Coordinates of C-alpha atoms and ligand atoms in Angstrom, one line a residue:
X1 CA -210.4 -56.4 36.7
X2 CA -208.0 -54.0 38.2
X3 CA -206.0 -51.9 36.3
X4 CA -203.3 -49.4 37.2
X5 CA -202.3 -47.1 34.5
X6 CA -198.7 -45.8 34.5
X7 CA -197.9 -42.4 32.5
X8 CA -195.8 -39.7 32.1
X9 CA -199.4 -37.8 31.6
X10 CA -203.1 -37.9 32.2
X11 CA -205.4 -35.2 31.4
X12 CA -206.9 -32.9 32.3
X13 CA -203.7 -32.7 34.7
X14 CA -201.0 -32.8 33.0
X15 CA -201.1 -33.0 28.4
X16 CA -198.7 -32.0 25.7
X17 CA -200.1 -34.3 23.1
X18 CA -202.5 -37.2 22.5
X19 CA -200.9 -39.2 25.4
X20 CA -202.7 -37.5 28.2
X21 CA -205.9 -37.7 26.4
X22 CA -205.7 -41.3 25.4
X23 CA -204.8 -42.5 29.0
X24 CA -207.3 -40.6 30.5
X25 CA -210.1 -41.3 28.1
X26 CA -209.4 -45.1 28.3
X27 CA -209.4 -45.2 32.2
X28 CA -212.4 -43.7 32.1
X29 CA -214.1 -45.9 29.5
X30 CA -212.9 -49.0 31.5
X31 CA -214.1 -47.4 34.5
X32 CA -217.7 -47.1 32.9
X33 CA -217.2 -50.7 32.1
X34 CA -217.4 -52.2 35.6
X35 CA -213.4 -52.0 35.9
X36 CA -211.5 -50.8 39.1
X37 CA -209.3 -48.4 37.4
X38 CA -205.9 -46.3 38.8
X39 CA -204.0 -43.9 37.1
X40 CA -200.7 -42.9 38.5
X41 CA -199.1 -39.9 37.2
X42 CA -196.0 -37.2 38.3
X43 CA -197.4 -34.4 40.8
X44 CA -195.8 -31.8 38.3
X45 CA -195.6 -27.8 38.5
X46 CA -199.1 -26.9 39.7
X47 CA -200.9 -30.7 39.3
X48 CA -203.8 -31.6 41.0
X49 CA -203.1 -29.2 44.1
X50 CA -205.9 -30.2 46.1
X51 CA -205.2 -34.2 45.4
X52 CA -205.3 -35.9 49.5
X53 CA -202.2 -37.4 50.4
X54 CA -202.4 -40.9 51.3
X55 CA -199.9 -41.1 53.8
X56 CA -197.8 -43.5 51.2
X57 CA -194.3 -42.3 51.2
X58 CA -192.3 -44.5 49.5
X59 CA -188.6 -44.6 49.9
X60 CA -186.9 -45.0 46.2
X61 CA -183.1 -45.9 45.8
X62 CA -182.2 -44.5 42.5
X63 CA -178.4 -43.0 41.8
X64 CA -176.6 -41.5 44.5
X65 CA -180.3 -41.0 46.8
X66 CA -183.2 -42.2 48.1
X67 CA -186.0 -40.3 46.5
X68 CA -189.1 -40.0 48.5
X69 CA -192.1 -40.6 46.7
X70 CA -195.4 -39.4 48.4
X71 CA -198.5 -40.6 47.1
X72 CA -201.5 -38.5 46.5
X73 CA -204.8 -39.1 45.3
X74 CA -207.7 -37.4 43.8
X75 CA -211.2 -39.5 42.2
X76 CA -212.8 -37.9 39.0
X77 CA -215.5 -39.6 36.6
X78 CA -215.2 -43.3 38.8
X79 CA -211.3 -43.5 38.5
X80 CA -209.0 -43.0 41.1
X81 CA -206.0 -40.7 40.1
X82 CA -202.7 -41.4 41.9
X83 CA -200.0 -38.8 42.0
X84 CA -196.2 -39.0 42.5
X85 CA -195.3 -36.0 44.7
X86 CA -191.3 -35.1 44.3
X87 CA -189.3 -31.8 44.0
X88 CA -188.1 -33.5 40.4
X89 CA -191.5 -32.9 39.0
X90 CA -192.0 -29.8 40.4
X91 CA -190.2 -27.8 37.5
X92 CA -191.8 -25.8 34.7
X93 CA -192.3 -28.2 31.3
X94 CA -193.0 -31.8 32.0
X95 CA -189.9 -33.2 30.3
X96 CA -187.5 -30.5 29.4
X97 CA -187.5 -26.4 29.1
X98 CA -186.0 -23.9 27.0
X99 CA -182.2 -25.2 27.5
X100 CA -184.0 -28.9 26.4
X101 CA -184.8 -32.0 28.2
X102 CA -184.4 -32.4 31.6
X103 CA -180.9 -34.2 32.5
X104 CA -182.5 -36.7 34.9
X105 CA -185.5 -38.0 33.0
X106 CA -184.1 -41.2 33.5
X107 CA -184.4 -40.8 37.4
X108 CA -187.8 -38.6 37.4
X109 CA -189.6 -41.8 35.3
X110 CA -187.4 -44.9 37.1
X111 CA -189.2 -43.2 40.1
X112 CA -192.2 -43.4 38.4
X113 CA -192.7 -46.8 38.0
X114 CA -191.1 -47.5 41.6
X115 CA -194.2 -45.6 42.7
X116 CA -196.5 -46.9 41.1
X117 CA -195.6 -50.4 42.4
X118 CA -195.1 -49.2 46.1
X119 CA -198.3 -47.8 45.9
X120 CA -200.3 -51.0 43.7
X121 CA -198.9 -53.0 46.7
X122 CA -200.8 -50.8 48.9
X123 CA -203.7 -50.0 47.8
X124 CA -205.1 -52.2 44.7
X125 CA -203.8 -55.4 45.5
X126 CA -201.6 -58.3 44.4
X127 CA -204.1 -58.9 41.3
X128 CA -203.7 -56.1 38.8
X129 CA -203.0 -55.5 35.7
X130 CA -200.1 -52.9 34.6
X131 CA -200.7 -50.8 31.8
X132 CA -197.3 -48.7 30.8
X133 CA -197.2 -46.1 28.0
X134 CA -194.4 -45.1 26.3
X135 CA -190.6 -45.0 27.3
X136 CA -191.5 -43.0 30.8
X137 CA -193.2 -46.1 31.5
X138 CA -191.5 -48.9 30.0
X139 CA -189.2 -49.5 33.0
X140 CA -192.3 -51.0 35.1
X141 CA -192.2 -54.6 33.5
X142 CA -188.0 -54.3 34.0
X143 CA -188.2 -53.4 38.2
X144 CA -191.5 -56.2 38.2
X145 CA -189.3 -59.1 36.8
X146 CA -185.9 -58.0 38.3
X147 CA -187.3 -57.4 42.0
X148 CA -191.2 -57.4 43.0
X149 CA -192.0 -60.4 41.4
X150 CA -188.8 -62.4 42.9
X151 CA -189.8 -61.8 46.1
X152 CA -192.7 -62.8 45.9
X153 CA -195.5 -59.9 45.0
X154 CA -197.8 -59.7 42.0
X155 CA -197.6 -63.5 41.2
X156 CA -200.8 -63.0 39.4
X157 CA -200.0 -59.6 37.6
X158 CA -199.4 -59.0 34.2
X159 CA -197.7 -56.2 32.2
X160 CA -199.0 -54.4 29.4
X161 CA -197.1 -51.6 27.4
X162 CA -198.6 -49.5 25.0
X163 CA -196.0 -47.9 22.3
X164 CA -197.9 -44.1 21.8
X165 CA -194.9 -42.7 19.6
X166 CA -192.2 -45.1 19.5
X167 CA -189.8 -42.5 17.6
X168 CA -189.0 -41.3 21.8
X169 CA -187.6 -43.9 23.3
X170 CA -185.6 -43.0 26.2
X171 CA -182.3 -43.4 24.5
X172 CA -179.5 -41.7 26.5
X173 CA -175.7 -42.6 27.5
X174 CA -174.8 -45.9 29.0
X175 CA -173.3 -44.1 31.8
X176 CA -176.9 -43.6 33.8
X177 CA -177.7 -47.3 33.6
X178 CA -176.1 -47.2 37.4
X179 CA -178.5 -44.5 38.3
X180 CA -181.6 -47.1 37.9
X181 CA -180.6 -49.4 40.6
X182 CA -181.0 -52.5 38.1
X183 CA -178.7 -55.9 38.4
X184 CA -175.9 -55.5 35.9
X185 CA -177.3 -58.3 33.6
X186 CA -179.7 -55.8 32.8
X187 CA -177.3 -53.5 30.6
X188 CA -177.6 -56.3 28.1
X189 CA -179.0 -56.9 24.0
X190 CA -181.5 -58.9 26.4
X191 CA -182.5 -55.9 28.8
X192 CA -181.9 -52.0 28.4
X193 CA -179.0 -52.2 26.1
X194 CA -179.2 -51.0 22.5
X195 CA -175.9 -50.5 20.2
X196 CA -174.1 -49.4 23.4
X197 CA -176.9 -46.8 24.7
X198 CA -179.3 -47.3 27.6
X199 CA -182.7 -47.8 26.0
X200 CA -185.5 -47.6 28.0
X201 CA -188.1 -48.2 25.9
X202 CA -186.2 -51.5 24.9
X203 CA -186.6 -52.7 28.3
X204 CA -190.4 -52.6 28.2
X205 CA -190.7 -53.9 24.7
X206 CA -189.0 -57.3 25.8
X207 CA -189.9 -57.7 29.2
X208 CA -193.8 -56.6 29.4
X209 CA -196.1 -59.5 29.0
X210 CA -198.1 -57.7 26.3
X211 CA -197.3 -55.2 24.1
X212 CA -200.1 -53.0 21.8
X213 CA -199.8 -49.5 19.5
X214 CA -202.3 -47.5 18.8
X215 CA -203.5 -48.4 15.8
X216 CA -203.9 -51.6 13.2
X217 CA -201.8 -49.7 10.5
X218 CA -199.2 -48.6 13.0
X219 CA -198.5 -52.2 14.3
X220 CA -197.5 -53.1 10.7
X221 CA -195.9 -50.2 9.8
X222 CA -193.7 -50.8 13.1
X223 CA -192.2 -53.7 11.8
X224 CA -191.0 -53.1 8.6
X225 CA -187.3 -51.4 8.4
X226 CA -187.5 -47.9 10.1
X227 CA -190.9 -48.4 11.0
X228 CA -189.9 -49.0 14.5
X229 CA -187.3 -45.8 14.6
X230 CA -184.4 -48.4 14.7
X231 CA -186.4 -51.0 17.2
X232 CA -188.2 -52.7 14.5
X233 CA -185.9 -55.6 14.7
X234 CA -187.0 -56.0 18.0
X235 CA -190.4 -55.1 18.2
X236 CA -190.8 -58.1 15.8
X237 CA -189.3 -60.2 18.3
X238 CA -192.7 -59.8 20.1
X239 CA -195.0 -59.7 17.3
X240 CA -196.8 -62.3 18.2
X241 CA -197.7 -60.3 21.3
X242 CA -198.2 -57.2 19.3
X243 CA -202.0 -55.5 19.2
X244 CA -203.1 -52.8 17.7
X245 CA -205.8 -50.7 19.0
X246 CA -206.9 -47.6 17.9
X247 CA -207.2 -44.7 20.3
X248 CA -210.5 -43.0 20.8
X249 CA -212.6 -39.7 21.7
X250 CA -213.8 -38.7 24.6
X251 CA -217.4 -37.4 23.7
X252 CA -217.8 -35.5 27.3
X253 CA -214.4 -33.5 26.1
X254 CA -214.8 -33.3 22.3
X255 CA -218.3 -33.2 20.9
X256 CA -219.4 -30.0 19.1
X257 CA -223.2 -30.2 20.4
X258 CA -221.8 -29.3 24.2
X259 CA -218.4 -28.3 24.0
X260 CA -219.1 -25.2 26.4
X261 CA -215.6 -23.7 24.8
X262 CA -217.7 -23.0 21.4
X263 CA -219.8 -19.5 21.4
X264 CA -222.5 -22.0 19.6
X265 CA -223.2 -25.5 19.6
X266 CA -224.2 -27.7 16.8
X267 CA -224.9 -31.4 15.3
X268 CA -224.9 -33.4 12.1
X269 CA -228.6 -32.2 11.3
X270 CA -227.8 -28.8 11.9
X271 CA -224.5 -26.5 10.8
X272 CA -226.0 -23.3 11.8
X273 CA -223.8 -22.8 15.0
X274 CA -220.8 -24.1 12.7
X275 CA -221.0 -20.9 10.6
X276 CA -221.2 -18.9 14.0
X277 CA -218.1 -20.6 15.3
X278 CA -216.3 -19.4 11.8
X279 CA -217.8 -16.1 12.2
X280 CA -216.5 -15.6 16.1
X281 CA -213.3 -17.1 15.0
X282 CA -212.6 -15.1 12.2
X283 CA -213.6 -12.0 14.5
X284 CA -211.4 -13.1 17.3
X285 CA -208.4 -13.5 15.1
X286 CA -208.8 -10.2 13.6
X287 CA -209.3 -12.0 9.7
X288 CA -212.2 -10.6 7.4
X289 CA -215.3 -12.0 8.7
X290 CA -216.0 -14.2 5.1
X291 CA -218.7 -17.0 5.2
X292 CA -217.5 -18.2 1.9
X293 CA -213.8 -17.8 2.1
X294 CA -212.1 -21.5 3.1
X295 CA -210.8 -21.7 6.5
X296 CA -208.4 -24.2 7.3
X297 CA -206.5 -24.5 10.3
X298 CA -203.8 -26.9 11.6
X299 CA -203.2 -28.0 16.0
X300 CA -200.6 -29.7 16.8
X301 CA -196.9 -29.8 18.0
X302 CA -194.2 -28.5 15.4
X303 CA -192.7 -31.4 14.9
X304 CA -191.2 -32.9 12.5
X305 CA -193.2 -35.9 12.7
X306 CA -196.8 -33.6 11.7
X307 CA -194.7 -32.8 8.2
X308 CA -194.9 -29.2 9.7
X309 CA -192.4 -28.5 6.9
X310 CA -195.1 -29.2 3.9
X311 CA -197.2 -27.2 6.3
X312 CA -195.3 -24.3 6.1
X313 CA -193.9 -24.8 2.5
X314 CA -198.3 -24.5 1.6
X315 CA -199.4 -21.2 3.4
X316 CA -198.2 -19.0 1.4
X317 CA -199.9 -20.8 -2.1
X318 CA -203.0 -21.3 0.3
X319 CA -203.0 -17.4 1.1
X320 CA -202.6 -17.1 -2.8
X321 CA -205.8 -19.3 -3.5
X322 CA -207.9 -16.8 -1.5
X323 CA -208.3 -18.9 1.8
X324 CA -207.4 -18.0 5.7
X325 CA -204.9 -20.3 7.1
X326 CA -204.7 -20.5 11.1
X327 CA -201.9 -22.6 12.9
X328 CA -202.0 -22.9 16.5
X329 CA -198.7 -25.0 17.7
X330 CA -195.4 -24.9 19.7
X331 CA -192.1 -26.2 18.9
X332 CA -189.5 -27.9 20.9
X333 CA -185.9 -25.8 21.6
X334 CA -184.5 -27.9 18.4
X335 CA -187.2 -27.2 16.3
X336 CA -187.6 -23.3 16.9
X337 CA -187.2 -22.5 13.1
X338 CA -191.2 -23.7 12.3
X339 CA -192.5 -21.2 14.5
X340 CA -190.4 -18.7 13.0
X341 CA -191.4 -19.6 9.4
X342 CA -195.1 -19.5 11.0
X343 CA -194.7 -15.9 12.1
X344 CA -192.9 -14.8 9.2
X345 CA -195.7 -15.9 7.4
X346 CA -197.9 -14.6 9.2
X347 CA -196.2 -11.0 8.4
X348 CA -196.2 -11.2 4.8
X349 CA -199.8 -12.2 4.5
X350 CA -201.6 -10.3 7.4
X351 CA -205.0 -10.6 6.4
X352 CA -205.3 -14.2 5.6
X353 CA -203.0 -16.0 7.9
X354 CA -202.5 -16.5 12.0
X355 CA -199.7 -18.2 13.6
X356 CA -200.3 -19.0 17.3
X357 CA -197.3 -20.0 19.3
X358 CA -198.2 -21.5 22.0
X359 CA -200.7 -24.0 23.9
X360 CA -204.7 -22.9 24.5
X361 CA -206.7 -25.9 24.6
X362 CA -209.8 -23.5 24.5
X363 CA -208.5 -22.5 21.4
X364 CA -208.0 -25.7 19.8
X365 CA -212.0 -26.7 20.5
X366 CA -212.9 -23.2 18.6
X367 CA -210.4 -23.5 15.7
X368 CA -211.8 -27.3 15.1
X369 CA -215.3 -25.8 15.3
X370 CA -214.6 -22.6 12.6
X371 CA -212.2 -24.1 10.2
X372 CA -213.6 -26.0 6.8
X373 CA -210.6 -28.0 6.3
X374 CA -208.1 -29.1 9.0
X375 CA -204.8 -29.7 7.6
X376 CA -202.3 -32.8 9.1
X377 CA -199.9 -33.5 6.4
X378 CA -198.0 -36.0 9.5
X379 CA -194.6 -37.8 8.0
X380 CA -195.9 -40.6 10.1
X381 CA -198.6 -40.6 12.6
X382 CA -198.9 -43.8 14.8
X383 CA -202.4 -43.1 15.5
X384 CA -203.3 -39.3 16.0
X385 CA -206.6 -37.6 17.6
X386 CA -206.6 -34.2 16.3
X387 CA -207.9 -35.7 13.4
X388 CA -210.4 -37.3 14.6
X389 CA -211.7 -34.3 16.4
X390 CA -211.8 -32.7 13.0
X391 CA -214.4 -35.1 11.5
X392 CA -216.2 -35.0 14.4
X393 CA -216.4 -30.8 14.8
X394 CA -217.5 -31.2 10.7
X395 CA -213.9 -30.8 9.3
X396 CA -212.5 -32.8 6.5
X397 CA -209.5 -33.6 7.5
X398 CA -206.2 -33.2 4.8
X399 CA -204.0 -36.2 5.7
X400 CA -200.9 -38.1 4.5
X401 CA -202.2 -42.1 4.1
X402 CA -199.9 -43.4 7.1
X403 CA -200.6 -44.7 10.6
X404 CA -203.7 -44.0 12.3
X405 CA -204.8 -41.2 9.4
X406 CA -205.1 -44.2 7.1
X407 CA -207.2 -46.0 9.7
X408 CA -209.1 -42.9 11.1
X409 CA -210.0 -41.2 7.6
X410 CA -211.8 -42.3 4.3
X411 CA -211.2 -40.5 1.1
X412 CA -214.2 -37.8 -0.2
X413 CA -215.7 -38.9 -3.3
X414 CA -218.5 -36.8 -4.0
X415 CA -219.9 -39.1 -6.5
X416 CA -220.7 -41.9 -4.7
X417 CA -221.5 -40.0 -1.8
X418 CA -218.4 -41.5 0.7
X419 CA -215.6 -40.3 2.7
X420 CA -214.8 -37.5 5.3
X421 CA -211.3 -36.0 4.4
X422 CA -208.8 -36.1 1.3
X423 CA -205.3 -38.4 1.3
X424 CA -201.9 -37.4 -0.1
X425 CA -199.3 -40.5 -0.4
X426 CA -196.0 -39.1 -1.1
X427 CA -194.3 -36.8 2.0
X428 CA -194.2 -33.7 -0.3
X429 CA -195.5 -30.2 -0.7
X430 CA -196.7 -30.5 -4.4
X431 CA -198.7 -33.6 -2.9
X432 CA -200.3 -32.1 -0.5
X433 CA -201.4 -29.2 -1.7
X434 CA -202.8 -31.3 -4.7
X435 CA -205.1 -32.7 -1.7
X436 CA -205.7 -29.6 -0.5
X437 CA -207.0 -28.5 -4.1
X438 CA -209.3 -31.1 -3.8
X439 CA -211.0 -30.4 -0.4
X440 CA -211.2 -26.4 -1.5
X441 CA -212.3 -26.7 -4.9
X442 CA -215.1 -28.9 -3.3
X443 CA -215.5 -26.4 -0.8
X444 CA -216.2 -23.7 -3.6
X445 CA -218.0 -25.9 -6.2
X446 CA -220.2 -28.2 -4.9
X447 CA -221.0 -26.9 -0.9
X448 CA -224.0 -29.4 -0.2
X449 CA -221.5 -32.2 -1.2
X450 CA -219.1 -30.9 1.1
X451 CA -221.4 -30.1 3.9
X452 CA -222.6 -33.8 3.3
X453 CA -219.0 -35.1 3.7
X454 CA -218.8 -32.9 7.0
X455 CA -221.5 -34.7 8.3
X456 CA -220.3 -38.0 7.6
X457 CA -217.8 -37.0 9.8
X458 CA -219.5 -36.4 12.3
X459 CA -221.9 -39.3 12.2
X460 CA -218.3 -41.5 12.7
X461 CA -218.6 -44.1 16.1
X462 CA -214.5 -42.6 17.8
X463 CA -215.9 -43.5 21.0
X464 CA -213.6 -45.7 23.5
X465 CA -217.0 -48.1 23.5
X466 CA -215.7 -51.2 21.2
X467 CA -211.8 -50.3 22.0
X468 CA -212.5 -50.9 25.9
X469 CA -213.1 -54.8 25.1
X470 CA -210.0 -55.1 23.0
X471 CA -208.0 -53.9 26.0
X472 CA -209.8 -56.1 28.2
X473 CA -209.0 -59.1 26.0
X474 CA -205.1 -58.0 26.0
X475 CA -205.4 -57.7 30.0
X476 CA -206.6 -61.5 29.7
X477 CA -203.9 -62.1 27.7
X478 CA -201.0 -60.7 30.2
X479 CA -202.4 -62.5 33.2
X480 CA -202.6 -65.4 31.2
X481 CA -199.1 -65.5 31.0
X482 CA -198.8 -65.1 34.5
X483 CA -201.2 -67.9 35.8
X484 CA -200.4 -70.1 33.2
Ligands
LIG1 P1 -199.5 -36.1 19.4 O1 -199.8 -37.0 20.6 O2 -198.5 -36.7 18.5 O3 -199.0 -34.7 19.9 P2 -202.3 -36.2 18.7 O4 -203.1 -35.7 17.5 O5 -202.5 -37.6 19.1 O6 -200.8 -35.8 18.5 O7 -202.8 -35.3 20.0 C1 -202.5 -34.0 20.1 C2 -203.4 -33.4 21.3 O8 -202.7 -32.3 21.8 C3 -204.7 -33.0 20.8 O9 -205.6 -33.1 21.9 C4 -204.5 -31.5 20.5 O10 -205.6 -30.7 20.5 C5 -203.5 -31.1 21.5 N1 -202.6 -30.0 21.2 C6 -201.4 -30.1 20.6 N2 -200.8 -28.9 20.5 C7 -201.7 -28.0 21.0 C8 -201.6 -26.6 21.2 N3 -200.6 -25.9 20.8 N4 -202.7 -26.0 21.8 C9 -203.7 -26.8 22.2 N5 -203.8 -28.1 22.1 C10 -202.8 -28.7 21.5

């Protein structure tokens, strides 16, 4: 089968969040299952700068210009990476900077899915199947139906989109509907158009030929009123093409017995290089180097979404039960005020707690390899890695029962001997940090059971193996409904 993926990222060139991971761990799993696979991605600030350049330059009509797109190409672990080369991308921040999100987002993804047609045409064939993500790739299925496949190309090719986070949607003023060069009929309830706004996400919800999210609980959850960030209604309008598949790891990228970030390595039958990672960690960060002392750490975006609120509401009661706290995260221009609270927390409780503004993926592999507890109290979570890295490095993850946590984590009872993390239900502080009681009082009382419940973690299957069929079968599906 061949499959083009479109995305807004794909690591390890471009990431801010579980996107750029997912895509680029799928492609590669279908790629090691016999697949011809093709990622096409913006040439941002700095991307892929020794990437060939194919001679493709596509000519795009978007708003008042024609943008050029020039296609480059680079092949990594058997999937061939496609880049869209265009001074738009070429700006620090992949979708906004400090004054917020870039004003032409619109134009900079409408491009992208332009290119990654002109350049399917080219060089994979009239046969493929489209795999979207999210709103910067949801207007692929709206420029295959309204021009490629009317005159003739693709007959055989099918759409998928894949909803990552469905609370972005590419919702912005009806005004820049002209700037995507769509027929007018297309700023309707039955196209881009949503209470007045121009909706890009919309677009790909009711027009690609299969839709998935990214995990079982999620694609319930996204129905049900607010579950779909105001698109529910419409979601369900495709439920019956609806799928959801959990994301996975990628073992090459996240697997604590060769994860050359770690100053040791270790596995399920042996924690020794676990304690050295604490040890390092602890000595890194300038906290008391403290074997017994609970470490829990948090990675992730400040966000709203990752309950960074409860988050920062617990540190200071976690700094008064005797443990060290480290959060490593960034925050959006709106969302400054966590960081702050972070750092301010930092100040008042110096020896126990570390605040890390900023992105250091090195970092992120040694904090999930020190820390005892990793703390993710998410408000909703559609399907969520970090947490899965967790149980895999060996720490219990502290979760709020929603979306991919529910689906990803099992609740510790020592008694019977099952589980790998510890649940909260309701979205506040007094119930998490009753969950967080639980994974440090069994921390301090009982450490076989918890090192058992570590390893149960890590014994968990989050490979891509069994999700790589699932896709396949949805693939089948979408040029189903083109043949048929
Ligand atoms: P989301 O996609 O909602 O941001 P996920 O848990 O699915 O959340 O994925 C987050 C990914 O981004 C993980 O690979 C995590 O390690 C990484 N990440 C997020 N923030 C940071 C950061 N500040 N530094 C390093 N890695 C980060």
């Amino acid at each position: 089968m061949k499959i083009v993926q479109v995305s807004a990222e794909v690591a390890p060139y471009s990431k801010s969040g579980g996107l750029g991971d997912a895509v680029a761990a799928l492609s590669k799993a279908l790629a090691a299952a016999g697949h011809e696979v093709w990622t096409i991605s913006p040439r941002y600030r700095g991307v892929a700068p020794d990437a060939e350049d194919t001679g493709l330059l596509a000519r795009i009509p978007l708003g008042a210009w024609e943008h050029g797109a020039r296609i480059f190409r680079e092949d990594r672990d058997g999937v061939r990476h496609l880049f869209v080369g265009n001074g738009m991308y070429d700006r620090d921040g992949l979708y906004g900077d400090a004054n917020g999100s870039f004003g032409d987002n619109h134009i900079r993804f409408a491009l992208l899915a332009q290119a990654a047609l002109h350049a399917a045409r080219r060089f994979v064939g009239d046969d493929v199947v489209f795999h979207c993500h999210d709103w910067q790739g949801a207007l692929l299925p709206a420029y295959l139906k309204a021009y490629w496949r009317p005159l003739g190309h693709f007959p055989r090719s099918g759409s998928v989109l894949t909803m990552h986070n469905p609370a972005h949607q590419g919702r912005l003023p009806p005004s820049l509907f002209v700037d995507l060069e769509l027929p007018a009929r297309w700023f309707t309830p039955w196209g881009l158009e949503f209470y007045g706004d121009l909706c890009l996400l919309k677009g790909g919800i009711l027009h690609a030929d299969q839709l998935t999210t990214v995990s079982p609980t999620f694609a319930r959850e996204i129905v049900t009123p607010g579950g779909g960030f105001g698109l529910e209604e419409v979601i369900g309008l495709r439920a019956a093409d609806l799928t959801g598949i959990l994301n996975g790891v990628d073992p090459d990228e996240w697997s604590p017995t060769t994860d050359r970030h770690l100053p040791a390595t270790y596995d399920a039958e042996d924690l020794t290089g676990k304690a050295s990672c604490k040890a390092a960690l602890q000595g890194e960060l300038g906290l008391p180097v403290a074997p017994d002392t609970p470490l829990l750490v948090s990675v992730g975006r400040l966000d709203p979404q990752k309950g960074v609120e409860l988050l920062a509401d617990s540190v200071p009661w976690l700094a008064g039960e005797g443990c060290q706290v480290v959060v490593l995260g960034s925050a959006a221009a709106a969302h400054k005020t966590f960081e702050h609270r972070l750092i301010e927390a930092e100040r008042a409780h110096k020896a126990q707690v570390r605040a890390w503004i900023g992105y250091d993926e090195a970092l992120a592999h040694r904090l999930m390899a020190a820390a005892d507890l990793f703390v993710m109290p998410s408000l909703f979570e559609p399907c969520g890695l970090t947490q899965m890295y967790a149980q895999a490095y060996g720490t219990p993850p502290v979760v709020r029962r929603t979306g991919g946590l529910a689906d990803t984590v099992e609740e510790c009872d020592p008694w019977t001997g099952t589980g790998t993390g510890f649940f909260f239900e309701r979205p506040s502080g007094t119930a998490l940090r009753d969950a967080l009681w639980r994974g440090i009082s069994l921390y301090r009382s009982d450490r076989d059971a918890f090192d058992l419940a570590r390893k149960r973690g890590m014994r968990r299957d989050f490979s891509w193996g069994a999700r790589v069929e699932r896709f396949v079968e949805v693939y089948e599906r979408a040029q189903a409904v083109r043949s048929g």
